[in-house]
Every structure is written in structure tokens, then in C-alpha cells.
mmCIF file of C-alpha atoms and ligand atoms in Angstrom:
data_model
loop_
_atom_site.group_PDB
_atom_site.id
_atom_site.type_symbol
_atom_site.label_atom_id
_atom_site.label_comp_id
_atom_site.label_asym_id
_atom_site.label_seq_id
_atom_site.Cartn_x
_atom_site.Cartn_y
_atom_site.Cartn_z
ATOM 1 C CA MET A 28 130.039 88.292 109.743
ATOM 2 C CA LYS A 29 132.196 91.509 108.189
ATOM 3 C CA VAL A 30 129.725 94.142 107.183
ATOM 4 C CA GLY A 31 130.765 97.649 105.554
ATOM 5 C CA VAL A 32 128.322 100.377 105.103
ATOM 6 C CA PHE A 33 129.256 102.489 101.734
ATOM 7 C CA LYS A 34 127.649 106.008 101.072
ATOM 8 C CA PHE A 35 128.156 107.192 96.865
ATOM 9 C CA SER A 36 125.791 110.030 95.809
ATOM 10 C CA SER A 37 122.688 109.830 98.445
ATOM 11 C CA CYS A 38 121.211 111.832 101.279
ATOM 12 C CA ASP A 39 121.853 109.578 103.733
ATOM 13 C CA GLY A 40 118.378 108.539 104.035
ATOM 14 C CA CYS A 41 118.464 104.865 103.461
ATOM 15 C CA GLN A 42 121.457 104.379 105.773
ATOM 16 C CA LEU A 43 118.970 105.333 108.917
ATOM 17 C CA ALA A 44 117.479 102.129 108.255
ATOM 18 C CA PHE A 45 120.084 100.222 110.306
ATOM 19 C CA PHE A 46 119.340 102.652 112.981
ATOM 20 C CA GLU A 47 115.973 101.861 112.822
ATOM 21 C CA LEU A 48 116.442 98.719 113.570
ATOM 22 C CA GLU A 49 117.336 99.641 117.475
ATOM 23 C CA GLU A 50 116.070 96.579 119.058
ATOM 24 C CA GLU A 51 117.328 94.321 116.569
ATOM 25 C CA LEU A 52 120.601 95.716 116.795
ATOM 26 C CA LEU A 53 121.800 94.185 119.907
ATOM 27 C CA GLU A 54 120.956 90.865 118.976
ATOM 28 C CA LEU A 55 122.417 91.384 115.108
ATOM 29 C CA SER A 56 126.149 92.919 117.337
ATOM 30 C CA ARG A 57 126.559 88.926 118.440
ATOM 31 C CA ILE A 58 126.759 87.688 114.827
ATOM 32 C CA ILE A 59 128.201 90.351 112.569
ATOM 33 C CA SER A 60 130.519 93.022 113.156
ATOM 34 C CA VAL A 61 130.048 96.610 111.357
ATOM 35 C CA GLU A 62 133.705 97.176 110.532
ATOM 36 C CA TYR A 63 133.361 100.125 108.134
ATOM 37 C CA PHE A 64 130.106 102.707 108.579
ATOM 38 C CA LEU A 65 131.494 106.332 108.022
ATOM 39 C CA GLU A 66 128.061 107.705 109.370
ATOM 40 C CA ALA A 67 127.821 105.560 112.280
ATOM 41 C CA SER A 68 131.658 105.379 113.731
ATOM 42 C CA SER A 69 134.967 107.046 114.061
ATOM 43 C CA SER A 70 136.729 103.993 113.946
ATOM 44 C CA ASN A 71 136.400 102.375 110.113
ATOM 45 C CA ARG A 72 138.788 99.350 108.687
ATOM 46 C CA TRP A 73 139.193 98.606 105.507
ATOM 47 C CA GLU A 74 138.562 94.644 105.194
ATOM 48 C CA HIS A 75 137.477 91.572 103.541
ATOM 49 C CA PHE A 76 134.249 92.730 103.523
ATOM 50 C CA ASP A 77 131.668 89.250 103.703
ATOM 51 C CA LEU A 78 128.777 92.070 103.550
ATOM 52 C CA ALA A 79 128.813 95.199 101.797
ATOM 53 C CA PHE A 80 126.029 97.749 101.598
ATOM 54 C CA VAL A 81 126.043 100.480 99.150
ATOM 55 C CA GLU A 82 123.933 103.395 99.159
ATOM 56 C CA GLY A 83 124.045 106.103 96.545
ATOM 57 C CA SER A 84 124.575 107.058 93.108
ATOM 58 C CA ILE A 85 127.688 106.953 90.953
ATOM 59 C CA SER A 86 128.071 110.099 89.616
ATOM 60 C CA THR A 87 131.995 111.086 89.912
ATOM 61 C CA LYS A 88 135.539 109.292 89.052
ATOM 62 C CA GLU A 89 136.513 108.504 92.238
ATOM 63 C CA GLU A 90 133.610 107.233 93.059
ATOM 64 C CA GLU A 91 133.709 104.694 89.966
ATOM 65 C CA GLU A 92 137.241 104.000 91.460
ATOM 66 C CA ARG A 93 135.990 102.874 95.043
ATOM 67 C CA ILE A 94 132.828 101.160 93.967
ATOM 68 C CA LYS A 95 135.181 99.056 92.264
ATOM 69 C CA LYS A 96 137.168 98.657 95.036
ATOM 70 C CA ILE A 97 134.410 97.570 97.464
ATOM 71 C CA ARG A 98 133.351 94.705 94.773
ATOM 72 C CA GLU A 99 136.608 93.812 94.955
ATOM 73 C CA SER A 100 136.799 93.332 98.617
ATOM 74 C CA SER A 101 133.211 91.799 99.406
ATOM 75 C CA LYS A 102 131.990 88.795 98.808
ATOM 76 C CA LEU A 103 128.507 90.125 98.508
ATOM 77 C CA LEU A 104 127.236 93.840 97.625
ATOM 78 C CA VAL A 105 123.637 94.609 98.140
ATOM 79 C CA ALA A 106 121.966 98.343 96.675
ATOM 80 C CA ILE A 107 120.111 99.554 98.897
ATOM 81 C CA GLY A 108 117.448 102.326 97.643
ATOM 82 C CA ALA A 109 116.665 104.210 94.439
ATOM 83 C CA CYS A 110 119.863 106.023 94.214
ATOM 84 C CA ALA A 111 122.224 102.905 94.037
ATOM 85 C CA VAL A 112 119.671 100.938 92.085
ATOM 86 C CA SER A 113 118.316 103.144 89.626
ATOM 87 C CA GLY A 114 120.290 106.224 89.744
ATOM 88 C CA GLY A 115 118.214 108.553 92.054
ATOM 89 C CA ILE A 116 116.811 111.799 91.559
ATOM 90 C CA GLN A 117 120.407 112.961 90.365
ATOM 91 C CA SER A 118 119.894 111.301 87.496
ATOM 92 C CA ALA A 119 117.603 113.242 86.027
ATOM 93 C CA ARG A 120 120.644 115.426 84.825
ATOM 94 C CA ASN A 121 120.984 112.298 82.288
ATOM 95 C CA PHE A 122 117.929 113.467 80.284
ATOM 96 C CA GLU A 123 119.216 117.258 80.151
ATOM 97 C CA ASP A 124 121.912 119.383 78.817
ATOM 98 C CA PHE A 125 124.600 118.137 81.172
ATOM 99 C CA SER A 126 126.146 122.336 80.743
ATOM 100 C CA GLN A 127 123.115 123.985 81.693
ATOM 101 C CA VAL A 128 122.362 121.224 84.458
ATOM 102 C CA TYR A 129 126.092 122.069 85.942
ATOM 103 C CA SER A 130 126.060 125.532 85.871
ATOM 104 C CA SER A 131 122.345 126.059 87.397
ATOM 105 C CA VAL A 132 124.043 124.166 90.649
ATOM 106 C CA TYR A 133 127.154 124.998 90.938
ATOM 107 C CA SER A 134 128.390 128.716 91.173
ATOM 108 C CA TYR A 135 131.974 127.765 90.068
ATOM 109 C CA LYS A 136 134.177 125.289 87.702
ATOM 110 C CA HIS A 137 136.123 123.354 89.790
ATOM 111 C CA TYR A 138 133.587 120.870 91.434
ATOM 112 C CA GLU A 139 134.537 117.631 89.175
ATOM 113 C CA THR A 140 131.770 115.185 88.326
ATOM 114 C CA ASN A 141 130.278 112.852 85.554
ATOM 115 C CA HIS A 142 127.603 113.879 83.128
ATOM 116 C CA TYR A 143 126.125 110.582 83.879
ATOM 117 C CA SER A 144 124.586 109.435 86.965
ATOM 118 C CA LYS A 145 124.662 106.279 87.556
ATOM 119 C CA PRO A 146 123.279 102.723 88.889
ATOM 120 C CA VAL A 147 125.841 100.756 90.787
ATOM 121 C CA GLY A 148 124.816 97.824 88.566
ATOM 122 C CA ASP A 149 126.122 99.769 85.789
ATOM 123 C CA PHE A 150 129.916 99.298 87.508
ATOM 124 C CA VAL A 151 129.623 96.036 89.040
ATOM 125 C CA GLU A 152 128.075 93.068 89.833
ATOM 126 C CA VAL A 153 125.099 93.424 92.517
ATOM 127 C CA ASP A 154 123.906 90.176 94.501
ATOM 128 C CA PHE A 155 120.766 91.481 95.425
ATOM 129 C CA GLU A 156 118.569 94.716 95.553
ATOM 130 C CA LEU A 157 116.757 96.901 98.447
ATOM 131 C CA ARG A 158 114.211 99.194 96.862
ATOM 132 C CA GLY A 159 112.805 102.441 98.107
ATOM 133 C CA CYS A 160 113.047 106.258 99.051
ATOM 134 C CA PRO A 161 113.757 104.767 101.545
ATOM 135 C CA ILE A 162 114.589 101.223 101.683
ATOM 136 C CA ASN A 163 112.612 99.937 104.274
ATOM 137 C CA LYS A 164 113.830 98.496 107.600
ATOM 138 C CA GLU A 165 111.623 95.385 107.557
ATOM 139 C CA SER A 166 113.044 94.447 104.699
ATOM 140 C CA LEU A 167 116.817 94.690 104.923
ATOM 141 C CA LYS A 168 116.072 92.694 108.617
ATOM 142 C CA GLU A 169 114.757 89.840 106.264
ATOM 143 C CA LEU A 170 117.697 89.728 103.842
ATOM 144 C CA ILE A 171 120.380 90.426 106.543
ATOM 145 C CA GLY A 172 117.930 87.357 108.426
ATOM 146 C CA ALA A 173 118.079 85.593 104.915
ATOM 147 C CA ILE A 174 122.266 85.551 104.405
ATOM 148 C CA ILE A 175 122.647 84.650 107.805
ATOM 149 C CA GLN A 176 120.419 81.843 107.776
ATOM 150 C CA GLY A 177 121.748 80.833 104.298
ATOM 151 C CA ARG A 178 118.199 80.936 102.561
ATOM 152 C CA SER A 179 117.064 82.083 100.108
ATOM 153 C CA PHE A 180 116.045 85.932 99.990
ATOM 154 C CA GLN A 181 112.911 86.998 97.372
ATOM 155 C CA MET A 182 111.219 90.355 97.206
ATOM 156 C CA PRO A 183 107.454 90.443 95.718
ATOM 157 C CA SER A 184 108.505 91.188 91.502
ATOM 158 C CA TYR A 185 104.265 91.795 91.105
ATOM 159 C CA PRO A 186 103.272 95.694 90.856
ATOM 160 C CA LEU A 187 102.087 97.782 93.900
ATOM 161 C CA CYS A 188 98.199 97.270 93.049
ATOM 162 C CA LEU A 189 98.189 93.569 93.579
ATOM 163 C CA GLU A 190 99.438 94.901 97.202
ATOM 164 C CA CYS A 191 96.912 98.101 97.476
ATOM 165 C CA LYS A 192 93.808 95.650 96.598
ATOM 166 C CA ARG A 193 95.236 93.087 99.638
ATOM 167 C CA LYS A 194 95.103 95.735 101.879
ATOM 168 C CA GLY A 195 91.257 96.595 101.138
ATOM 169 C CA ASN A 196 92.658 100.166 99.922
ATOM 170 C CA PRO A 197 89.751 102.041 97.489
ATOM 171 C CA CYS A 198 91.962 103.200 94.361
ATOM 172 C CA VAL A 199 92.498 106.741 94.296
ATOM 173 C CA VAL A 200 92.517 107.301 91.001
ATOM 174 C CA VAL A 201 89.050 105.288 90.435
ATOM 175 C CA ALA A 202 87.693 107.111 93.981
ATOM 176 C CA HIS A 203 89.303 110.338 93.934
ATOM 177 C CA GLY A 204 91.156 110.985 90.390
ATOM 178 C CA LEU A 205 94.330 110.855 91.000
ATOM 179 C CA SER A 206 97.466 109.603 89.339
ATOM 180 C CA CYS A 207 99.158 106.698 90.836
ATOM 181 C CA LEU A 208 101.999 104.742 89.169
ATOM 182 C CA GLY A 209 100.518 101.231 91.256
ATOM 183 C CA PRO A 210 100.608 99.297 88.025
ATOM 184 C CA ILE A 211 104.204 100.033 86.901
ATOM 185 C CA THR A 212 105.971 99.477 90.065
ATOM 186 C CA LEU A 213 107.023 97.194 92.696
ATOM 187 C CA ALA A 214 105.409 95.992 95.387
ATOM 188 C CA GLY A 215 106.693 96.272 98.793
ATOM 189 C CA CYS A 216 106.192 99.221 100.343
ATOM 190 C CA GLY A 217 102.797 97.917 101.627
ATOM 191 C CA ALA A 218 101.104 100.295 99.454
ATOM 192 C CA LEU A 219 102.108 103.210 101.918
ATOM 193 C CA CYS A 220 100.747 106.016 99.586
ATOM 194 C CA PRO A 221 97.298 104.652 98.500
ATOM 195 C CA SER A 222 96.913 104.149 102.268
ATOM 196 C CA TYR A 223 96.692 107.167 103.150
ATOM 197 C CA LYS A 224 94.394 108.200 100.208
ATOM 198 C CA ARG A 225 97.538 109.539 97.765
ATOM 199 C CA GLY A 226 99.227 108.296 94.812
ATOM 200 C CA CYS A 227 101.784 106.336 94.233
ATOM 201 C CA TYR A 228 105.443 108.206 92.983
ATOM 202 C CA GLY A 229 106.963 105.539 91.961
ATOM 203 C CA CYS A 230 109.891 105.279 94.627
ATOM 204 C CA TYR A 231 109.823 102.060 94.966
ATOM 205 C CA GLY A 232 110.923 101.730 90.571
ATOM 206 C CA PRO A 233 109.858 99.833 88.217
ATOM 207 C CA ILE A 234 108.242 96.271 87.643
ATOM 208 C CA GLU A 235 110.288 94.309 84.693
ATOM 209 C CA LYS A 236 108.129 94.563 81.920
ATOM 210 C CA PRO A 237 106.244 97.934 83.151
ATOM 211 C CA ASN A 238 103.495 98.692 80.424
ATOM 212 C CA LEU A 239 104.191 102.184 79.442
ATOM 213 C CA GLU A 240 101.184 102.541 76.761
ATOM 214 C CA ALA A 241 98.536 101.160 79.285
ATOM 215 C CA LEU A 242 99.620 104.069 81.887
ATOM 216 C CA GLU A 243 99.723 106.816 79.306
ATOM 217 C CA GLU A 244 96.085 105.752 78.089
ATOM 218 C CA GLY A 245 94.616 105.697 82.276
ATOM 219 C CA TYR A 246 96.799 109.351 82.540
ATOM 220 C CA ARG A 247 94.575 110.791 79.065
ATOM 221 C CA ARG A 248 91.640 109.503 80.942
ATOM 222 C CA LEU A 249 92.576 111.767 83.521
ATOM 223 C CA GLY A 250 92.701 114.567 81.838
ATOM 224 C CA LYS A 251 97.053 114.064 81.614
ATOM 225 C CA ASP A 252 99.588 113.983 78.294
ATOM 226 C CA GLU A 253 102.085 111.865 77.755
ATOM 227 C CA ARG A 254 104.419 114.407 79.239
ATOM 228 C CA ALA A 255 102.872 114.507 82.148
ATOM 229 C CA LEU A 256 103.889 110.977 82.302
ATOM 230 C CA LYS A 257 107.012 111.077 80.793
ATOM 231 C CA GLU A 258 107.856 113.810 83.735
ATOM 232 C CA SER A 259 106.589 111.413 86.412
ATOM 233 C CA LEU A 260 109.223 109.100 85.656
ATOM 234 C CA ILE A 261 111.832 111.191 84.485
ATOM 235 C CA LEU A 262 112.050 113.244 87.504
ATOM 236 C CA SER A 263 111.626 110.710 90.416
ATOM 237 C CA PHE A 264 113.664 108.630 92.166
ATOM 238 C CA ASN A 265 114.004 105.834 89.307
ATOM 239 C CA ALA A 266 114.568 107.383 86.290
ATOM 240 C CA TYR A 267 117.706 105.549 85.112
ATOM 241 C CA ASN A 268 116.459 102.234 85.621
ATOM 242 C CA LYS A 269 117.045 99.670 83.271
ATOM 243 C CA ASN A 270 113.559 98.351 83.368
ATOM 244 C CA TRP A 271 112.724 101.762 81.708
ATOM 245 C CA ARG A 272 115.930 102.549 80.142
ATOM 246 C CA GLY A 273 115.216 103.799 76.428
ATOM 247 C CA GLN A 274 111.555 103.813 76.909
ATOM 248 C CA ILE A 275 111.339 107.195 78.565
HETATM 249 S S1 SF4 B 9 117.315 106.341 97.811
HETATM 250 FE FE1 SF4 B 9 116.693 108.253 98.610
HETATM 251 S S2 SF4 B 9 116.221 107.772 100.743
HETATM 252 FE FE2 SF4 B 9 117.811 106.763 99.516
HETATM 253 S S3 SF4 B 9 119.958 107.484 100.273
HETATM 254 FE FE3 SF4 B 9 118.356 108.075 97.824
HETATM 255 S S4 SF4 B 9 116.978 109.735 98.090
HETATM 256 FE FE4 SF4 B 9 117.739 108.876 100.291
HETATM 257 S S1 SF4 B 10 95.115 103.113 93.940
HETATM 258 FE FE1 SF4 B 10 97.280 103.222 92.844
HETATM 259 S S2 SF4 B 10 98.338 101.290 93.422
HETATM 260 FE FE2 SF4 B 10 95.883 101.071 94.218
HETATM 261 S S3 SF4 B 10 94.984 99.941 92.837
HETATM 262 FE FE3 SF4 B 10 94.881 102.460 91.855
HETATM 263 S S4 SF4 B 10 96.493 102.191 90.715
HETATM 264 FE FE4 SF4 B 10 96.724 100.213 91.695
HETATM 265 S S1 SF4 B 11 103.356 103.777 97.432
HETATM 266 FE FE1 SF4 B 11 104.765 104.036 96.112
HETATM 267 S S2 SF4 B 11 105.991 106.085 96.769
HETATM 268 FE FE2 SF4 B 11 104.709 105.795 98.116
HETATM 269 S S3 SF4 B 11 105.907 104.518 99.242
HETATM 270 FE FE3 SF4 B 11 105.069 103.523 98.116
HETATM 271 S S4 SF4 B 11 106.258 102.684 95.974
HETATM 272 FE FE4 SF4 B 11 106.830 104.362 97.253
#
């Protein structure tokens, strides 16, 4: 099985999940052949890929062309991480005046970039999504295993609160008066932050139909206003996710 790992506008953090596989890598190397992975190898071949992993959002014309080329060359395409799935933190610019954002970041005018930073799925068909900022190695391992064995791959579709309650965590909202995006965030991380007495800040992105009104009411009870909630969504990893685009 020929595999490619590709990077677009991103911090490279999700690609590190491949290195975290460590022990499994040896076993996997008997079944898959990594043909293209710039972060891991200086020997890269552009092939027809059975499986392409794509990290990062699409932010330039060059990236728009490249993602289409990868899609044409790949049987299956997996978007990995919040940047690829939802546009990432860089998509916060989608809600601002572009020229102001541009001049506050670049001191020169010659860098070509789009006004919007968008998810991979806005440009090409995506077969699977792995959520998180970064993704975790367990879900990556599960996905690769499912593809190799030809079985179905399913991530949780329910909110993080269910995962959190199953772990027996005291709710940080009730116990500590903290804000938490758990009710509208997709489960899958093992309720990592609430397990350490921190509110979830939504790195897995929204569930399919997030109830922002109910969460807003919860924020009001904590003495925070609607703006605080919107900022925690807009200035975050999944600002441009399709599940709440138009709602915030
Ligand atoms: S999702 Fe997070 S960890 Fe992954 S590339 Fe984007 S910013 Fe980095
Ligand atoms: S701590 Fe957050 S994720 Fe856990 S139950 Fe409370 S609101 Fe839900
Ligand atoms: S608890 Fe929320 S912010 Fe923390 S890892 Fe899980 S999804 Fe991400």
C-alpha cells in the first residue's frame, strides 16, 4: 500500500503523530510503503497513492492547485487535524478585514496569500477526517488498521461531555466555575482537559448540530457574555468548520 503524507498551512504538529507510533512503525513498514513524506525523508516519489494524509488548511493559490493534484493521485484522502478539517487558527482571518490582518503579519507586500484560509474539504472530496489539534496517535493507528483490514472506521459522533462523564470527571463548570466547550465538541480525545481540571477549548471541533444557544445560556450563568463565547469559537482551532459556519 503506497502512502503519502502532505503538509499545507499548518504547524507540522499532526505529522508528529506518525513518529509517535514508534513500535507500530516497524510492523506497519511490512505492509505500507511511505513514498512521500517531506518531514520524514529526503527521498520522496510522487506516485499514485493508495492513501494520502493531508495536514493543514488551504491558504494560497499554489495550495489550491496542489491539493487537487494530490486528490487526483490518491485513492483515499484523509484530512488530519483541525487545520485540514476546519481551517485551523489561521482561519480566524476569515472573520476580519484581510488587509489589516495581512499588514499586521507581513512587513512586505510580496507574499501571495488568499484572503481566506479554508478546510481541505472545501476544495476536494475527503474520505476520512481525524480531529484534534493535534490528532492523537490512537485514532491514527485505528484508522490505518481499519483501512489495511478493509473494515469500517468510526469515530465518536457524540459530544465530549459523554466521554467526560464516563471517565467519572467532576464537571469543571459546576465544580470550578470554568467555561467548557464540551457540550458542543466532538468526543475522541478521552476528555483530556477536564481530566486535568481544565475546560475544553474545542480542539476536536463541533459536533454535527451544536446547540450554541444552550451554551450561550450556560456562559451567561457563568457571568460571561455572548461575545466571550463567540470569541472562544472564532479565535480557535475550528473557526471555519462547516458545522457552525454561518452561526458565529
Ligand atoms: S491541527 Fe494543530 S497540531 Fe495539527 S497542524 Fe494544525 S495547528 Fe498544528
Ligand atoms: S467538564 Fe466540560 S466536558 Fe466535562 S461534563 Fe462538564 S461541560 Fe462536559
Ligand atoms: S478536552 Fe477539548 S481542548 Fe482538550 S484535547 Fe479534548 S477536545 Fe481538545
